[in-house]
Amino acid sequence: QGRLVESGGGLVQAGNSLTLSCKVSDRSFSSHPMGWFRQGPGKEREFVAAISPSGLREIYSDSVKGRFTISRENIKNLLYLQMNNLNLEDTVVYFCAASRSFTTITELLNTAPKAPSEYAYWGQGTQVTVSS
């Protein structure tokens, strides 16, 4: 069972950028779709972005499309979320998550789930605070 550790959160001014990282301690990292989610106080966990095991497919929520970029370095077991043009509504805790592993070529190329229920492993979260 893998362990996920996020880093890179912090305080940033509106309009600026921040990059989150997620280190995964799992030898089969390259077979897992990965995702970023976020959650504010008293709110449900919200999908942000997901990437297929191969890295060739990326999907985004409408609220971050065009501003955030998800990427991965399979050789280093690292997942990233580049966040540009941050606004006050982006102030929440961000979580990285790993879905179950896949094996077929089609799955490895294309599988990038959006539903939190599709993800089996979660990090502890990292706080992002955007100030005006």
PDB file of C-alpha atoms in Angstrom:
ATOM      1  CA  GLN A   1       0.000   0.000   0.000  1.00  0.00           C
ATOM      2  CA  GLY A   2       1.506   3.313  -1.039  1.00  0.00           C
ATOM      3  CA  ARG A   3       1.993   6.428   1.038  1.00  0.00           C
ATOM      4  CA  LEU A   4       1.311   9.866  -0.392  1.00  0.00           C
ATOM      5  CA  VAL A   5       2.914  13.037   0.963  1.00  0.00           C
ATOM      6  CA  GLU A   6       1.987  16.473  -0.378  1.00  0.00           C
ATOM      7  CA  SER A   7       4.204  19.530  -0.176  1.00  0.00           C
ATOM      8  CA  GLY A   8       4.385  23.029  -1.597  1.00  0.00           C
ATOM      9  CA  GLY A   9       1.367  24.637   0.012  1.00  0.00           C
ATOM     10  CA  GLY A  10       1.548  28.015   1.655  1.00  0.00           C
ATOM     11  CA  LEU A  11       0.528  31.654   1.492  1.00  0.00           C
ATOM     12  CA  VAL A  12       0.481  33.436  -1.858  1.00  0.00           C
ATOM     13  CA  GLN A  13      -0.981  36.680  -3.177  1.00  0.00           C
ATOM     14  CA  ALA A  14      -3.889  36.621  -5.573  1.00  0.00           C
ATOM     15  CA  GLY A  15      -2.755  36.431  -9.168  1.00  0.00           C
ATOM     16  CA  ASN A  16       0.449  34.614  -8.322  1.00  0.00           C
ATOM     17  CA  SER A  17       1.455  30.980  -8.766  1.00  0.00           C
ATOM     18  CA  LEU A  18       2.206  27.972  -6.608  1.00  0.00           C
ATOM     19  CA  THR A  19       3.258  24.401  -7.370  1.00  0.00           C
ATOM     20  CA  LEU A  20       2.176  21.471  -5.250  1.00  0.00           C
ATOM     21  CA  SER A  21       4.073  18.182  -5.220  1.00  0.00           C
ATOM     22  CA  CYS A  22       3.042  14.716  -4.126  1.00  0.00           C
ATOM     23  CA  LYS A  23       5.622  12.023  -3.430  1.00  0.00           C
ATOM     24  CA  VAL A  24       4.316   8.471  -3.656  1.00  0.00           C
ATOM     25  CA  SER A  25       6.122   5.557  -2.029  1.00  0.00           C
ATOM     26  CA  ASP A  26       4.813   2.815  -4.294  1.00  0.00           C
ATOM     27  CA  ARG A  27       6.863   0.880  -6.834  1.00  0.00           C
ATOM     28  CA  SER A  28       3.814   0.602  -9.098  1.00  0.00           C
ATOM     29  CA  PHE A  29       3.234   4.377  -9.218  1.00  0.00           C
ATOM     30  CA  SER A  30       3.317   4.384 -13.018  1.00  0.00           C
ATOM     31  CA  SER A  31       0.262   2.108 -13.195  1.00  0.00           C
ATOM     32  CA  HIS A  32      -1.979   4.332 -11.039  1.00  0.00           C
ATOM     33  CA  PRO A  33      -4.120   7.207 -12.250  1.00  0.00           C
ATOM     34  CA  MET A  34      -3.504  10.174  -9.955  1.00  0.00           C
ATOM     35  CA  GLY A  35      -5.670  13.067  -8.941  1.00  0.00           C
ATOM     36  CA  TRP A  36      -5.788  16.317  -7.022  1.00  0.00           C
ATOM     37  CA  PHE A  37      -8.774  17.228  -4.906  1.00  0.00           C
ATOM     38  CA  ARG A  38      -9.509  20.092  -2.547  1.00  0.00           C
ATOM     39  CA  GLN A  39     -11.747  20.640   0.411  1.00  0.00           C
ATOM     40  CA  GLY A  40     -12.847  23.720   2.272  1.00  0.00           C
ATOM     41  CA  PRO A  41     -14.222  23.854   5.832  1.00  0.00           C
ATOM     42  CA  GLY A  42     -17.628  22.210   6.016  1.00  0.00           C
ATOM     43  CA  LYS A  43     -17.616  21.352   2.321  1.00  0.00           C
ATOM     44  CA  GLU A  44     -17.372  18.139   0.365  1.00  0.00           C
ATOM     45  CA  ARG A  45     -14.140  17.123  -1.281  1.00  0.00           C
ATOM     46  CA  GLU A  46     -13.993  18.675  -4.750  1.00  0.00           C
ATOM     47  CA  PHE A  47     -12.305  17.285  -7.845  1.00  0.00           C
ATOM     48  CA  VAL A  48      -9.542  19.493  -9.240  1.00  0.00           C
ATOM     49  CA  ALA A  49      -7.571  17.485 -11.810  1.00  0.00           C
ATOM     50  CA  ALA A  50      -6.629  13.948 -12.783  1.00  0.00           C
ATOM     51  CA  ILE A  51      -3.968  12.360 -14.950  1.00  0.00           C
ATOM     52  CA  SER A  52      -3.736   8.923 -16.499  1.00  0.00           C
ATOM     53  CA  PRO A  53      -0.891   6.550 -15.544  1.00  0.00           C
ATOM     54  CA  SER A  54       0.955   7.355 -18.759  1.00  0.00           C
ATOM     55  CA  GLY A  55       0.478  11.087 -18.287  1.00  0.00           C
ATOM     56  CA  LEU A  56      -1.069  11.395 -21.734  1.00  0.00           C
ATOM     57  CA  ARG A  57      -4.573  12.241 -20.541  1.00  0.00           C
ATOM     58  CA  GLU A  58      -5.383  15.117 -18.236  1.00  0.00           C
ATOM     59  CA  ILE A  59      -8.793  16.324 -17.097  1.00  0.00           C
ATOM     60  CA  TYR A  60      -9.718  19.392 -15.085  1.00  0.00           C
ATOM     61  CA  SER A  61     -12.652  20.871 -13.257  1.00  0.00           C
ATOM     62  CA  ASP A  62     -14.214  23.896 -14.898  1.00  0.00           C
ATOM     63  CA  SER A  63     -13.123  26.094 -12.000  1.00  0.00           C
ATOM     64  CA  VAL A  64      -9.411  25.501 -12.616  1.00  0.00           C
ATOM     65  CA  LYS A  65      -9.265  24.749 -16.345  1.00  0.00           C
ATOM     66  CA  GLY A  66      -6.782  27.054 -18.036  1.00  0.00           C
ATOM     67  CA  ARG A  67      -5.152  28.028 -14.734  1.00  0.00           C
ATOM     68  CA  PHE A  68      -3.938  24.731 -13.234  1.00  0.00           C
ATOM     69  CA  THR A  69      -1.791  22.014 -14.822  1.00  0.00           C
ATOM     70  CA  ILE A  70      -1.389  18.486 -13.515  1.00  0.00           C
ATOM     71  CA  SER A  71       1.713  16.497 -14.414  1.00  0.00           C
ATOM     72  CA  ARG A  72       3.705  13.519 -13.233  1.00  0.00           C
ATOM     73  CA  GLU A  73       7.235  12.150 -13.294  1.00  0.00           C
ATOM     74  CA  ASN A  74       6.819   8.390 -13.121  1.00  0.00           C
ATOM     75  CA  ILE A  75      10.535   7.717 -12.814  1.00  0.00           C
ATOM     76  CA  LYS A  76      10.610   9.824  -9.629  1.00  0.00           C
ATOM     77  CA  ASN A  77       7.184   8.804  -8.258  1.00  0.00           C
ATOM     78  CA  LEU A  78       6.127  12.449  -8.237  1.00  0.00           C
ATOM     79  CA  LEU A  79       2.842  14.169  -9.020  1.00  0.00           C
ATOM     80  CA  TYR A  80       2.565  17.935  -9.502  1.00  0.00           C
ATOM     81  CA  LEU A  81      -0.100  20.615  -9.622  1.00  0.00           C
ATOM     82  CA  GLN A  82       1.031  23.898 -11.139  1.00  0.00           C
ATOM     83  CA  MET A  83      -1.443  26.595 -10.058  1.00  0.00           C
ATOM     84  CA  ASN A  84      -1.401  29.932 -11.873  1.00  0.00           C
ATOM     85  CA  ASN A  85      -3.478  33.073 -11.446  1.00  0.00           C
ATOM     86  CA  LEU A  86      -4.653  32.012  -8.014  1.00  0.00           C
ATOM     87  CA  ASN A  87      -7.733  33.656  -6.539  1.00  0.00           C
ATOM     88  CA  LEU A  88      -9.301  33.823  -3.099  1.00  0.00           C
ATOM     89  CA  GLU A  89     -11.644  30.913  -3.895  1.00  0.00           C
ATOM     90  CA  ASP A  90      -8.606  28.641  -4.264  1.00  0.00           C
ATOM     91  CA  THR A  91      -7.938  28.946  -0.522  1.00  0.00           C
ATOM     92  CA  VAL A  92      -8.548  25.404   0.750  1.00  0.00           C
ATOM     93  CA  VAL A  93      -6.688  22.198   1.634  1.00  0.00           C
ATOM     94  CA  TYR A  94      -5.402  20.260  -1.373  1.00  0.00           C
ATOM     95  CA  PHE A  95      -5.093  16.477  -1.429  1.00  0.00           C
ATOM     96  CA  CYS A  96      -3.355  14.153  -3.838  1.00  0.00           C
ATOM     97  CA  ALA A  97      -4.862  10.728  -4.399  1.00  0.00           C
ATOM     98  CA  ALA A  98      -4.024   7.482  -6.165  1.00  0.00           C
ATOM     99  CA  SER A  99      -6.549   5.272  -7.888  1.00  0.00           C
ATOM    100  CA  ARG A 100      -6.136   1.526  -8.131  1.00  0.00           C
ATOM    101  CA  SER A 101      -3.557   0.211 -10.555  1.00  0.00           C
ATOM    102  CA  PHE A 102      -4.392  -0.662 -14.158  1.00  0.00           C
ATOM    103  CA  THR A 103      -2.681  -3.011 -16.566  1.00  0.00           C
ATOM    104  CA  THR A 104      -3.981  -2.754 -20.125  1.00  0.00           C
ATOM    105  CA  ILE A 105      -2.457  -0.328 -22.609  1.00  0.00           C
ATOM    106  CA  THR A 106      -5.778   1.438 -23.096  1.00  0.00           C
ATOM    107  CA  GLU A 107      -6.266   1.896 -19.353  1.00  0.00           C
ATOM    108  CA  LEU A 108      -2.734   3.135 -18.800  1.00  0.00           C
ATOM    109  CA  LEU A 109      -3.105   5.675 -21.567  1.00  0.00           C
ATOM    110  CA  ASN A 110      -6.588   6.973 -20.804  1.00  0.00           C
ATOM    111  CA  THR A 111      -7.827   6.282 -17.269  1.00  0.00           C
ATOM    112  CA  ALA A 112      -8.196   9.482 -15.253  1.00  0.00           C
ATOM    113  CA  PRO A 113     -11.165   9.291 -12.863  1.00  0.00           C
ATOM    114  CA  LYS A 114     -12.955  12.312 -11.423  1.00  0.00           C
ATOM    115  CA  ALA A 115     -14.948  10.738  -8.590  1.00  0.00           C
ATOM    116  CA  PRO A 116     -13.318  10.614  -5.144  1.00  0.00           C
ATOM    117  CA  SER A 117     -14.749   7.107  -4.738  1.00  0.00           C
ATOM    118  CA  GLU A 118     -12.428   5.932  -7.526  1.00  0.00           C
ATOM    119  CA  TYR A 119      -9.371   6.753  -5.416  1.00  0.00           C
ATOM    120  CA  ALA A 120      -8.071   4.324  -2.825  1.00  0.00           C
ATOM    121  CA  TYR A 121      -5.125   6.185  -1.341  1.00  0.00           C
ATOM    122  CA  TRP A 122      -4.941   9.757  -0.082  1.00  0.00           C
ATOM    123  CA  GLY A 123      -2.345  12.149   1.222  1.00  0.00           C
ATOM    124  CA  GLN A 124      -2.737  14.163   4.396  1.00  0.00           C
ATOM    125  CA  GLY A 125      -3.370  17.416   2.553  1.00  0.00           C
ATOM    126  CA  THR A 126      -1.555  20.708   2.214  1.00  0.00           C
ATOM    127  CA  GLN A 127      -3.058  24.137   2.907  1.00  0.00           C
ATOM    128  CA  VAL A 128      -3.081  26.795   0.205  1.00  0.00           C
ATOM    129  CA  THR A 129      -4.009  30.309   1.290  1.00  0.00           C
ATOM    130  CA  VAL A 130      -4.482  33.077  -1.247  1.00  0.00           C
ATOM    131  CA  SER A 131      -4.452  36.632   0.063  1.00  0.00           C
ATOM    132  CA  SER A 132      -5.774  39.775  -1.592  1.00  0.00           C
TER     133      SER A 132
END
